[in-house]
Each structure stands twice: as structure tokens, then as C-alpha cells.
Coordinates of C-alpha atoms in Angstrom, one line a residue:
M1294 CA 0.1 0.2 -0.1
R1295 CA 1.1 3.4 -0.6
D1296 CA 3.0 5.4 2.2
D1297 CA 0.4 8.0 3.6
A1298 CA 3.2 10.7 4.3
Q1299 CA 4.7 10.2 0.8
H1300 CA 1.3 10.4 -0.7
S1301 CA 0.3 13.5 1.2
R1302 CA 3.4 15.3 0.0
R1303 CA 3.0 13.9 -3.6
S1304 CA -0.8 15.1 -3.4
F1305 CA 0.4 18.8 -2.3
I1306 CA 2.7 18.7 -5.5
R1307 CA -0.6 18.3 -7.4
A1308 CA -1.9 21.6 -6.2
A1309 CA 0.7 23.7 -7.8
S1310 CA 0.1 23.6 -11.7
T1311 CA -3.7 23.3 -11.4
G1312 CA -4.5 24.6 -8.0
I1313 CA -2.9 28.0 -9.0
G1314 CA -5.6 28.0 -11.6
A1315 CA -7.1 30.7 -9.1
L1316 CA -8.1 34.1 -10.7
A1317 CA -4.9 35.1 -12.4
V1318 CA -5.8 38.7 -12.9
G1319 CA -4.8 42.1 -11.4
F1320 CA -3.1 45.4 -11.6
D1321 CA 0.7 46.0 -11.8
A1322 CA 0.9 49.4 -13.4
T1323 CA 1.9 52.7 -11.8
S1324 CA -1.0 54.0 -9.5
R1325 CA -3.5 56.3 -11.4
A1326 CA -4.6 59.3 -9.4
W1327 CA -8.2 59.0 -8.0
A1328 CA -10.5 61.8 -8.8
A1329 CA -11.2 64.2 -6.0
E1330 CA -14.8 64.4 -7.0
A1331 CA -16.8 61.3 -8.2
P1332 CA -19.9 61.2 -10.3
A1333 CA -23.0 61.9 -7.9
G1334 CA -24.7 59.1 -6.6
T1335 CA -26.4 57.8 -3.5
P1336 CA -24.0 56.3 -0.9
G1337 CA -24.7 53.0 0.4
A1338 CA -25.8 52.6 3.9
A1339 CA -23.3 49.9 4.7
G1340 CA -19.5 50.6 4.3
T1341 CA -19.3 53.6 2.3
A1342 CA -16.7 56.2 3.5
G1343 CA -17.4 59.4 5.4
A1344 CA -16.8 63.1 4.4
G1345 CA -13.6 64.0 2.9
S1346 CA -13.0 60.5 1.3
D1347 CA -12.8 59.9 -2.3
F1348 CA -15.7 57.5 -1.9
R1349 CA -18.5 59.7 -0.5
H1350 CA -20.2 60.0 -4.0
V1351 CA -19.9 56.3 -4.9
P1352 CA -23.3 54.6 -5.8
H1353 CA -25.7 53.0 -3.6
L1354 CA -24.2 49.4 -2.5
D1355 CA -25.8 46.3 -1.2
G1356 CA -22.7 45.2 0.4
R1357 CA -19.6 47.0 1.9
L1358 CA -16.7 49.2 0.7
L1359 CA -13.5 48.8 2.7
I1360 CA -11.2 51.8 2.9
D1361 CA -9.6 51.4 6.3
P1362 CA -6.0 50.5 5.8
A1363 CA -6.0 47.7 8.5
D1364 CA -9.2 46.2 6.3
L1365 CA -7.0 46.3 3.2
K1366 CA -4.0 44.8 4.5
P1367 CA -5.0 41.1 3.6
Y1368 CA -5.4 42.4 -0.1
E1369 CA -1.8 43.5 -0.2
D1370 CA -0.3 39.8 -0.5
D1371 CA -1.3 36.4 -2.1
Y1372 CA 0.0 32.9 -1.9
G1373 CA 3.1 33.8 -4.1
H1374 CA 4.1 36.4 -1.3
L1375 CA 6.5 37.7 -4.0
V1376 CA 4.4 41.2 -4.8
H1377 CA 2.9 43.6 -2.5
R1378 CA 0.5 46.3 -3.6
T1379 CA -1.8 48.6 -1.4
P1380 CA -5.4 49.1 -2.9
R1381 CA -7.3 52.2 -2.4
A1382 CA -10.5 50.4 -1.3
A1383 CA -12.1 46.8 -1.6
L1384 CA -15.5 46.0 -2.4
L1385 CA -17.4 43.2 -0.7
P1386 CA -20.2 42.9 -3.0
G1387 CA -23.9 42.1 -1.6
S1388 CA -25.0 41.6 -5.3
V1389 CA -24.0 41.3 -8.7
R1390 CA -25.4 45.0 -9.0
D1391 CA -22.6 46.0 -6.6
V1392 CA -19.9 44.8 -8.9
A1393 CA -21.7 46.6 -12.0
A1394 CA -22.1 49.6 -10.3
M1395 CA -18.4 50.0 -8.9
I1396 CA -17.1 49.1 -12.3
A1397 CA -19.3 51.5 -14.1
F1398 CA -18.3 54.2 -11.2
C1399 CA -14.4 53.3 -11.9
G1400 CA -14.2 53.3 -15.6
P1401 CA -14.7 57.0 -16.5
L1402 CA -12.2 57.8 -13.9
G1403 CA -9.6 55.4 -15.0
I1404 CA -9.5 53.7 -11.6
P1405 CA -8.0 50.1 -12.1
V1406 CA -9.9 47.3 -10.9
A1407 CA -8.8 43.9 -10.1
P1408 CA -11.1 40.8 -9.1
R1409 CA -10.0 38.7 -6.4
G1410 CA -11.1 35.0 -5.5
Q1411 CA -9.0 33.3 -2.9
G1412 CA -5.8 35.1 -3.4
H1413 CA -4.0 32.0 -4.5
Q1414 CA -1.9 33.7 -7.1
A1415 CA 1.7 33.4 -7.3
Y1416 CA 2.8 36.8 -8.7
G1417 CA 0.4 39.8 -7.6
Q1418 CA -2.2 39.0 -10.3
A1419 CA -5.2 40.0 -8.3
Q1420 CA -3.4 42.8 -6.4
V1421 CA -3.7 46.5 -7.5
E1422 CA -1.7 49.6 -6.4
G1423 CA -4.3 52.4 -5.5
G1424 CA -7.0 50.8 -7.4
L1425 CA -10.3 48.8 -6.3
I1426 CA -10.2 45.3 -5.3
I1427 CA -13.4 43.4 -6.0
D1428 CA -13.6 40.4 -3.4
L1429 CA -15.6 37.9 -5.1
G1430 CA -16.0 35.8 -1.9
P1431 CA -19.5 36.9 -0.8
L1432 CA -21.0 35.8 -4.3
D1433 CA -21.0 32.1 -3.2
T1434 CA -24.3 30.8 -4.2
I1435 CA -24.7 27.1 -5.3
A1436 CA -27.8 25.7 -6.9
I1437 CA -27.9 22.0 -8.5
D1438 CA -30.3 21.1 -11.1
T1439 CA -30.6 17.5 -11.3
R1440 CA -32.6 17.3 -14.3
A1441 CA -30.1 19.2 -16.4
N1442 CA -27.0 17.8 -14.4
T1443 CA -25.9 21.4 -13.8
A1444 CA -24.7 23.5 -11.1
T1445 CA -25.3 27.3 -11.2
V1446 CA -22.6 28.7 -9.0
G1447 CA -21.6 32.3 -8.0
A1448 CA -17.8 33.2 -8.8
G1449 CA -17.0 33.4 -5.0
A1450 CA -17.9 29.9 -4.1
V1451 CA -15.0 27.4 -3.9
W1452 CA -14.9 24.0 -5.7
S1453 CA -14.9 22.1 -2.4
A1454 CA -18.2 23.6 -1.7
V1455 CA -19.5 22.8 -5.2
L1456 CA -18.3 19.1 -4.6
A1457 CA -20.0 18.7 -1.5
A1458 CA -23.2 20.2 -2.9
S1459 CA -23.3 18.1 -6.0
L1460 CA -22.4 14.8 -4.2
A1461 CA -25.5 15.3 -2.3
H1462 CA -27.3 14.5 -5.4
G1463 CA -24.8 11.9 -6.7
L1464 CA -23.1 14.3 -9.1
T1465 CA -19.7 16.0 -9.6
P1466 CA -18.0 18.3 -11.7
P1467 CA -15.9 16.2 -14.2
V1468 CA -12.7 18.2 -13.6
F1469 CA -11.0 19.6 -10.3
T1470 CA -7.7 21.2 -9.8
D1471 CA -5.6 19.4 -7.2
Y1472 CA -6.4 22.2 -4.4
I1473 CA -10.1 22.6 -4.3
E1474 CA -10.4 25.6 -2.0
L1475 CA -10.1 27.8 -5.1
S1476 CA -13.1 30.2 -6.3
I1477 CA -15.1 29.3 -9.5
G1478 CA -14.6 32.7 -11.0
G1479 CA -10.7 32.0 -10.4
T1480 CA -10.1 29.0 -12.0
L1481 CA -12.4 29.7 -14.8
S1482 CA -10.5 33.2 -15.6
A1483 CA -7.3 30.9 -15.9
G1484 CA -8.1 27.2 -17.0
G1485 CA -8.2 24.9 -14.3
L1486 CA -6.5 21.8 -15.1
G1487 CA -6.5 18.5 -13.0
G1488 CA -5.7 14.7 -13.0
A1489 CA -9.1 14.3 -15.1
S1490 CA -8.0 16.7 -17.8
Q1491 CA -6.8 13.9 -19.9
Q1492 CA -10.5 12.8 -20.1
H1493 CA -12.5 15.9 -19.8
G1494 CA -10.3 19.2 -20.8
A1495 CA -9.8 21.8 -18.4
Q1496 CA -12.7 23.3 -16.1
V1497 CA -13.1 26.1 -18.6
D1498 CA -14.0 23.2 -21.2
N1499 CA -17.1 22.3 -19.1
V1500 CA -19.0 25.5 -18.9
L1501 CA -22.2 25.9 -20.3
E1502 CA -22.9 29.5 -19.4
L1503 CA -21.6 32.6 -17.8
Q1504 CA -22.6 35.9 -16.3
V1505 CA -19.9 38.6 -16.8
V1506 CA -19.7 42.1 -15.7
T1507 CA -17.8 44.1 -18.5
G1508 CA -15.5 47.0 -18.1
T1509 CA -18.4 49.4 -18.7
G1510 CA -20.2 47.9 -15.7
E1511 CA -22.8 46.1 -18.1
I1512 CA -24.2 42.7 -16.7
R1513 CA -24.2 40.1 -19.7
T1514 CA -25.0 36.4 -20.0
C1515 CA -23.2 34.6 -22.7
S1516 CA -22.6 31.2 -24.0
R1517 CA -21.2 29.3 -27.0
T1518 CA -24.5 30.3 -28.9
R1519 CA -25.2 33.7 -27.0
E1520 CA -22.7 36.4 -27.3
A1521 CA -20.0 34.0 -27.9
D1522 CA -17.5 36.4 -28.4
L1523 CA -17.6 37.5 -24.7
F1524 CA -18.0 33.8 -23.6
H1525 CA -14.7 32.8 -25.4
A1526 CA -12.9 36.2 -24.1
A1527 CA -14.0 35.6 -20.6
L1528 CA -13.0 31.9 -20.2
S1529 CA -9.2 31.9 -19.7
G1530 CA -9.3 35.6 -20.5
L1531 CA -7.3 36.5 -17.2
G1532 CA -9.9 38.9 -16.2
Q1533 CA -9.5 41.2 -19.3
V1534 CA -12.8 41.6 -20.6
G1535 CA -15.0 41.6 -17.6
V1536 CA -15.4 40.0 -14.1
I1537 CA -17.1 36.4 -14.1
T1538 CA -19.8 36.7 -11.4
R1539 CA -21.7 33.3 -12.0
A1540 CA -21.2 30.1 -14.2
V1541 CA -23.4 27.2 -15.2
I1542 CA -21.2 24.0 -15.2
E1543 CA -21.9 20.7 -16.3
L1544 CA -22.1 17.8 -13.9
V1545 CA -21.6 13.9 -14.3
A1546 CA -22.4 11.1 -12.2
A1547 CA -20.2 10.6 -9.2
P1548 CA -18.2 7.5 -8.2
T1549 CA -18.3 6.0 -4.9
S1550 CA -14.7 5.1 -4.7
V1551 CA -11.3 5.6 -6.3
R1552 CA -8.5 3.3 -6.4
S1553 CA -5.2 5.0 -6.9
Y1554 CA -1.6 3.6 -8.2
S1555 CA 1.6 5.1 -7.7
L1556 CA 4.4 3.8 -10.1
V1557 CA 8.2 4.7 -10.1
Y1558 CA 10.1 5.1 -13.3
P1559 CA 13.9 5.6 -13.7
T1560 CA 13.9 8.3 -16.3
V1561 CA 11.8 11.3 -17.6
A1562 CA 11.4 9.2 -20.9
A1563 CA 10.3 6.1 -19.1
L1564 CA 7.5 8.2 -17.0
T1565 CA 6.3 9.8 -20.3
A1566 CA 6.5 6.6 -22.4
A1567 CA 3.9 5.2 -19.8
Q1568 CA 1.8 8.3 -19.5
R1569 CA 1.4 8.1 -23.4
V1570 CA 0.0 4.6 -23.3
A1571 CA -2.3 5.5 -20.5
V1572 CA -3.6 8.5 -22.3
G1573 CA -3.9 6.7 -25.6
D1574 CA -6.3 4.2 -24.5
G1575 CA -7.8 6.1 -21.6
R1576 CA -7.4 3.5 -18.9
F1577 CA -7.5 6.1 -15.9
D1578 CA -10.1 8.6 -15.1
W1579 CA -7.5 10.6 -13.4
L1580 CA -3.7 10.7 -14.6
E1581 CA -0.7 12.7 -13.6
G1582 CA 3.0 12.7 -12.7
T1583 CA 5.3 13.8 -10.1
I1584 CA 8.8 14.2 -9.9
L1585 CA 10.3 14.3 -6.4
P1586 CA 14.2 14.4 -5.1
D1587 CA 14.9 11.0 -4.1
G1588 CA 17.4 11.7 -1.3
S1589 CA 20.6 11.0 -2.8
G1590 CA 21.0 13.6 -5.5
G1591 CA 18.6 12.2 -8.1
W1592 CA 14.9 12.1 -8.9
L1593 CA 11.9 9.8 -8.4
Y1594 CA 9.6 9.6 -11.4
I1595 CA 6.3 9.0 -10.3
L1596 CA 3.0 8.0 -12.5
G1597 CA -0.2 8.6 -10.5
G1598 CA -3.0 6.8 -12.1
S1599 CA -6.6 6.4 -10.6
A1600 CA -9.8 4.4 -11.6
F1601 CA -13.3 5.3 -10.5
Y1602 CA -15.5 2.5 -9.3
D1603 CA -18.5 2.0 -7.3
A1604 CA -19.1 -1.5 -5.9
T1605 CA -16.6 -3.6 -7.6
P1606 CA -12.7 -2.6 -7.5
P1607 CA -10.8 -2.4 -11.2
D1608 CA -8.6 -5.2 -12.3
D1609 CA -5.0 -4.2 -11.4
N1610 CA -3.2 -6.0 -14.0
A1611 CA -5.5 -4.7 -16.6
L1612 CA -4.6 -1.2 -15.6
I1613 CA -1.0 -1.4 -14.7
G1614 CA 0.4 -4.7 -15.9
D1615 CA 2.0 -3.3 -18.9
L1616 CA 3.3 -0.1 -17.8
G1617 CA 6.8 -1.0 -17.2
Y1618 CA 7.3 0.5 -13.7
V1619 CA 10.1 -0.6 -11.4
G1620 CA 9.6 -2.0 -7.8
P1621 CA 6.3 -2.8 -6.4
A1622 CA 3.2 -0.6 -7.0
Q1623 CA 1.5 1.4 -4.4
I1624 CA -2.1 1.1 -4.2
Q1625 CA -4.7 2.9 -2.1
D1626 CA -8.5 2.8 -2.2
S1627 CA -10.2 6.2 -0.9
P1628 CA -13.7 7.4 -1.0
Y1629 CA -14.3 9.7 -3.9
Q1630 CA -14.8 13.1 -1.9
A1631 CA -11.7 12.1 0.1
F1632 CA -9.7 11.5 -3.0
V1633 CA -10.6 14.9 -4.5
D1634 CA -9.7 16.7 -1.2
D1635 CA -6.8 14.7 -0.4
L1636 CA -4.6 18.0 -0.1
A1637 CA -6.4 19.5 3.0
P1638 CA -4.2 17.7 5.6
T1639 CA -1.0 18.6 3.6
V1640 CA -2.1 22.3 3.3
A1641 CA -2.8 22.5 7.0
A1642 CA 0.8 20.9 7.8
L1643 CA 2.3 23.5 5.5
K1644 CA 0.3 26.5 7.4
A1645 CA 1.4 25.1 10.6
S1646 CA 5.1 24.6 9.7
G1647 CA 5.1 28.2 8.2
E1648 CA 6.0 27.0 4.7
W1649 CA 2.7 28.0 3.0
Y1650 CA 3.9 31.7 4.0
D1651 CA 7.0 31.4 2.2
P1652 CA 7.6 32.9 -1.3
H1653 CA 6.4 30.9 -4.3
P1654 CA 8.0 31.4 -7.5
W1655 CA 6.1 28.9 -9.3
F1656 CA 6.5 28.1 -13.1
N1657 CA 3.9 26.5 -15.3
G1658 CA 4.0 25.8 -18.9
F1659 CA 2.8 23.6 -21.7
L1660 CA 5.4 21.5 -24.0
P1661 CA 4.6 19.9 -27.1
D1662 CA 5.1 16.1 -27.1
A1663 CA 8.1 15.9 -29.1
A1664 CA 10.1 18.4 -27.0
T1665 CA 9.1 17.3 -23.5
D1666 CA 11.6 14.3 -22.6
A1667 CA 14.3 16.4 -23.7
L1668 CA 13.5 19.8 -22.1
V1669 CA 12.2 18.1 -18.9
A1670 CA 15.5 16.2 -18.5
A1671 CA 17.6 19.3 -19.0
T1672 CA 15.6 21.2 -16.7
L1673 CA 15.9 18.6 -14.0
A1674 CA 20.0 18.1 -14.7
A1675 CA 20.2 22.0 -14.0
T1676 CA 17.9 21.4 -10.8
T1677 CA 18.9 20.7 -7.3
P1678 CA 16.6 19.8 -4.4
A1679 CA 17.9 23.0 -2.8
D1680 CA 16.6 25.0 -6.0
L1681 CA 13.0 23.6 -5.3
G1682 CA 13.0 24.5 -1.6
A1683 CA 11.5 22.7 1.5
S1684 CA 8.3 22.0 -0.2
G1685 CA 8.8 22.2 -3.9
L1686 CA 8.5 19.6 -6.4
V1687 CA 7.9 18.9 -10.1
L1688 CA 4.7 18.0 -11.8
L1689 CA 4.4 16.6 -15.3
Y1690 CA 0.7 16.2 -16.7
P1691 CA -0.2 14.8 -20.1
V1692 CA -3.2 16.4 -21.9
P1693 CA -4.7 15.4 -25.6
A1694 CA -5.1 18.8 -27.0
A1695 CA -8.4 17.9 -28.5
K1696 CA -9.5 17.9 -24.9
L1697 CA -8.6 21.8 -24.6
T1698 CA -11.2 23.5 -26.6
T1699 CA -11.3 26.8 -25.0
P1700 CA -9.4 29.3 -27.6
L1701 CA -7.8 31.5 -25.0
L1702 CA -6.2 28.6 -23.1
S1703 CA -3.1 28.7 -25.5
V1704 CA -1.4 25.5 -25.8
P1705 CA 1.3 24.3 -28.5
D1706 CA 0.6 23.0 -31.9
S1707 CA 0.7 19.2 -30.7
D1708 CA -1.6 16.3 -30.5
L1709 CA -0.4 15.7 -26.9
V1710 CA 0.6 18.6 -24.5
F1711 CA 2.5 18.2 -21.3
L1712 CA 2.0 20.5 -18.4
L1713 CA 5.2 21.1 -16.9
A1714 CA 5.1 22.7 -13.3
V1715 CA 8.3 23.5 -11.4
L1716 CA 6.9 24.3 -8.0
R1717 CA 9.7 26.2 -6.2
T1718 CA 9.7 27.5 -2.5
A1719 CA 12.0 30.4 -1.9
A1720 CA 13.8 31.0 1.6
P1721 CA 11.9 34.1 2.9
D1722 CA 13.6 37.3 3.5
G1723 CA 16.3 36.7 0.6
G1724 CA 17.9 33.6 2.2
A1725 CA 19.9 30.9 0.5
L1726 CA 17.1 30.8 -2.2
P1727 CA 16.2 34.5 -2.9
A1728 CA 13.1 34.8 -4.8
P1729 CA 14.6 37.2 -7.5
A1730 CA 17.1 34.6 -8.6
L1731 CA 14.2 31.8 -9.1
L1732 CA 12.0 34.4 -10.9
Q1733 CA 15.1 34.8 -13.3
A1734 CA 15.2 31.2 -13.5
N1735 CA 11.5 31.1 -14.4
R1736 CA 12.2 33.7 -17.0
D1737 CA 15.1 31.6 -18.7
L1738 CA 13.1 28.4 -18.7
Y1739 CA 10.0 30.1 -20.2
L1740 CA 12.3 31.4 -23.2
Q1741 CA 13.6 27.8 -23.7
F1742 CA 9.7 26.7 -23.8
Q1743 CA 9.2 29.5 -26.4
A1744 CA 12.0 28.1 -28.5
V1745 CA 10.5 24.6 -28.9
G1746 CA 6.9 25.9 -29.3
G1747 CA 5.8 25.9 -25.7
T1748 CA 3.5 28.4 -23.9
Q1749 CA 3.0 29.4 -20.2
Y1750 CA -0.2 28.3 -18.2
P1751 CA -0.3 31.9 -16.9
V1752 CA -1.0 31.3 -13.2
G1753 CA 2.6 31.1 -12.0
A1754 CA 5.5 33.8 -11.5
I1755 CA 7.0 34.3 -14.9
P1756 CA 8.2 38.0 -16.0
M1757 CA 6.6 38.6 -19.3
T1758 CA 7.1 41.3 -22.1
A1759 CA 4.3 42.7 -24.4
A1760 CA 6.2 40.8 -27.3
D1761 CA 5.7 37.4 -25.1
W1762 CA 2.2 37.9 -24.7
R1763 CA 1.6 38.2 -28.3
K1764 CA 3.5 35.1 -29.1
Q1765 CA 1.7 33.3 -26.5
Y1766 CA -1.9 33.9 -28.1
G1767 CA -0.4 33.8 -31.6
A1768 CA -3.1 33.7 -34.3
R1769 CA -5.8 34.6 -31.5
W1770 CA -3.9 37.7 -30.3
E1771 CA -5.8 40.2 -32.5
T1772 CA -9.3 38.8 -31.7
F1773 CA -8.2 39.0 -28.0
R1774 CA -7.2 42.4 -28.5
A1775 CA -10.4 43.4 -30.2
A1776 CA -12.4 42.0 -27.4
K1777 CA -10.4 43.8 -24.8
Q1778 CA -11.2 47.2 -26.5
R1779 CA -15.0 46.4 -27.1
F1780 CA -15.6 45.1 -23.6
D1781 CA -13.2 47.1 -21.4
P1782 CA -12.8 50.5 -23.4
F1783 CA -11.5 52.3 -20.5
G1784 CA -8.9 49.8 -20.0
I1785 CA -9.4 49.2 -16.3
L1786 CA -9.6 45.5 -15.9
A1787 CA -6.8 43.4 -14.8
P1788 CA -3.8 44.9 -16.4
G1789 CA -1.6 43.3 -13.9
Q1790 CA 0.0 40.8 -16.2
G1791 CA 1.1 43.4 -18.8
I1792 CA -1.0 41.7 -21.6
F1793 CA -2.2 45.0 -23.0
A1794 CA -0.4 47.7 -21.1
P1795 CA 3.3 47.5 -19.5
A1796 CA 3.4 46.2 -16.0
H1797 CA 5.6 47.7 -13.6

């Protein structure tokens, strides 16, 4: 059976490349001056500022507008702990109308706006200097429709809550990020990948409808057949065209149990060869890969495959007998809900040890199949366990490109792509592993990805130029830019990544 401690550590690894699929939007530009007088309006009874503040003429709000520095302190940081920016205000919306009203207020004044879910970004994407944070947490409603097999969820709801609500009806979302305490709006703005992506694509590929508040404060409902241009620009759009406030997501029948296999391989090439076999015939419901230091200067290459079942466990030999692993297989059975949420104890331990609060200069990128083995091997040859840090690790997930149908989830031109996540933990306060050096390492690795036709999965900490972003989106760049100009004409939404304006 699989060792629980190793499993817990391996499970945390899964969180990085996919769990960081949280809202990758924000503001990273020089603060714009707030107007001394805002357009006349009716102050909300709860939370608007008193006389003498810039907010005395904000629209009426159902929720609260925070302006006290103590209240704003949590919004100056994120999981990356690399960037710290101070907003001028934070909205706790009491309704979607609040989101629309404040965006409409900010637009003509040029006030930058950054939506924020759980703050699980790596590089300040949902922070804003001198602007407005929209904390989507209060928009957390969940409604399950058992006739249509859908969930209608507010953007602030977290995936763990959606899992619990849907399981009460024998249903489940088809794809989860590995860390499930992330917001719906966050992962849908980025992509949302996990072990089930090799079967069902990313979370964005399983969305039927969105409610989006555009950069002009309009509340719009869109889908593949209704305002499709907004729909496709919002999903994986990094908040550039609007704030996702509600989503209708597909649900599937939930299994009762999961049998998981951990298989060890001697090299990157051996691991990816086995992954290609498993992807090719779809034998696993959940497939991933983890690379860990082996304690003697080398690496452990681990295939993690899981099969769902109800009453009868799967045939072990049929699933893993031809996968050519070395040593004994580690096999574990789990209830489905515990399997999906198996990072919870590890996260608690990391918070207790303090490692959760260390800087996390994470790298996430997609590689074309043909370039994967050589580039991953070269990356590992140039990486030491010390480079990864105390809780760092490497993930390597295969996903058929045909499963990734969302246009702005940019992946290489390859039938099979691999998501490589190098999840580094830097020493705090500029210690032995200073964050700036690791950010430069991320930049250097990204350029290697570019050279072989790779792209970044834009949820990590990779310094990017405007030219990089144009190359990232390739033929989709002009369409994306036109959508930005149409739906955010004031240019206030989420400029932090420097996609359409320089980041500073």
C-alpha cells in the first residue's frame, strides 16, 4: 500500500500547476490618481466612506466598501508572497449589481479594478496599487439542477463547496484542480487543470454559460451560442474583458470510490512513455505525474493513475500490468470525496510549519509532446533539491490537445501536450534561495519553452513582455485585443500581467 506521508507530500505537488488556477488577474501598473470628486450618486448605507474621502459619492451598494488600511491589509499579499501592492478600496459585494455599479463608477475615472477570489496567485495578479479590489467571496451561491445535471454557482464559491453540494445529489464536476479551496471565478479565468483533464479537458471546457460584468459595468449573460465572443474572451481570459460573477457548469455521475496507483520509473522518458500509453487508451479516470528528489541527488519519477468505481474495484493487472514500472506498485483505495480533497491535511501541515507563507515563485508551462522528454530532462539536470526549496516539487501532466477547446487557453500545436510545473519554494527574506534569482530562472526556462513551441499556463510567476504575450496567443492575439477594446474600453480591468499595457 502507498505510504500515507509520501502520498500527502505527492498530493500537495498536484496543487501547484492546477490549483494555482486561481484568478490570474490583477493590476501591476503605476497607480493612477483617483478623482477628488466622483460622479454624483447615493451613498450605500453599509460601508461607504465618510466625509472627506474619495468614496463619498459612490453608488448605492448592497454590500460594503472597505477603505480602512487595516481592512485592506489582506489584499496586499497572495500565495506567492512575492508582490505587495496596496489598493485604495476593496468591495465586498452584496449583489452582482454592486460589482456592476463599482466598475461603472471606476471606468470613466480610469481607476484600475482587480477581481480577487481566494488570493491563491503566485505573482500579484489579483493585487492593485491605488485601485479597487473586488472580493468575489460573498458571491458564493450554489444551485444544483438534477434534471439538467448542472450547477449554477457564484464566482466566489469554492470548488470544495461545489463538490459537497453536487455529491448530495450523486453528481460531481468532471474536472477538479488538485487544490479545491479555490474560487469558481478564479479557475475559470485561468483554465483549471487537473488529473481528469486527460479525459474531460480543463474546467473552462465544461462551462455552459457565464454571467460577466464588462468593463463598462454591463451585466451580460453569454454562452457558446449567445454572445459567444464575450464567452470565449472571458473563459481563460485572465479577467481582461470582464469579471465572471456566475457560471453554469456541467455535472456528471459521481463514483463512490477511487483506486489509485503510484508507479515509479527510472527516467523522464520512461515516465512519459507510460503516460502516453495510458492517455492513448484512456484507462485511467485521473492521470498525473510527479517528480521528487530521491534523497541521493537524483529524482523519483512517479506516475499517478486512478480509476473510479462503485461496488467492484478495477482489475489491477489490466490497468498497470503493461506500464513497465520498477519496484512494487503502491495501491490505495479511497472514498471519492476524500480523494478529490486529499490535499487538505497537507495544506494544514504547511500552514502550521510556516512553509505556506514562504515565497512561491512557481513556473507552469505547456510543452509539445516531441520536445517534452529532452527539455524536462535538461531542466532537472540543472535543478537541485535546494533549488526547489523545502516543499518544492515538479509535476508533469499529459493532456490531449483535442480535449482543450477553450480558445484562450493557449497550448502548443501538438496532439499531446505536457504541463510542466516547477513548484519552487524560496527562502523568506532573501535567504539561500532568494526569490529574484528564482524569478530569473523562471524567465530563462520560459524562453526555452518559447524556442520549442511551448506556452505558459499563466498562473505562475514568470516575468513577461508585451512581445511574449503576443507570441503566447499567436493567431488569437488580434481577436483577444479586439475583445479587450470592445468590452473594457477604459482599460481598467486586470492589467497586472502586462498583456495589453506595460506592467511595472
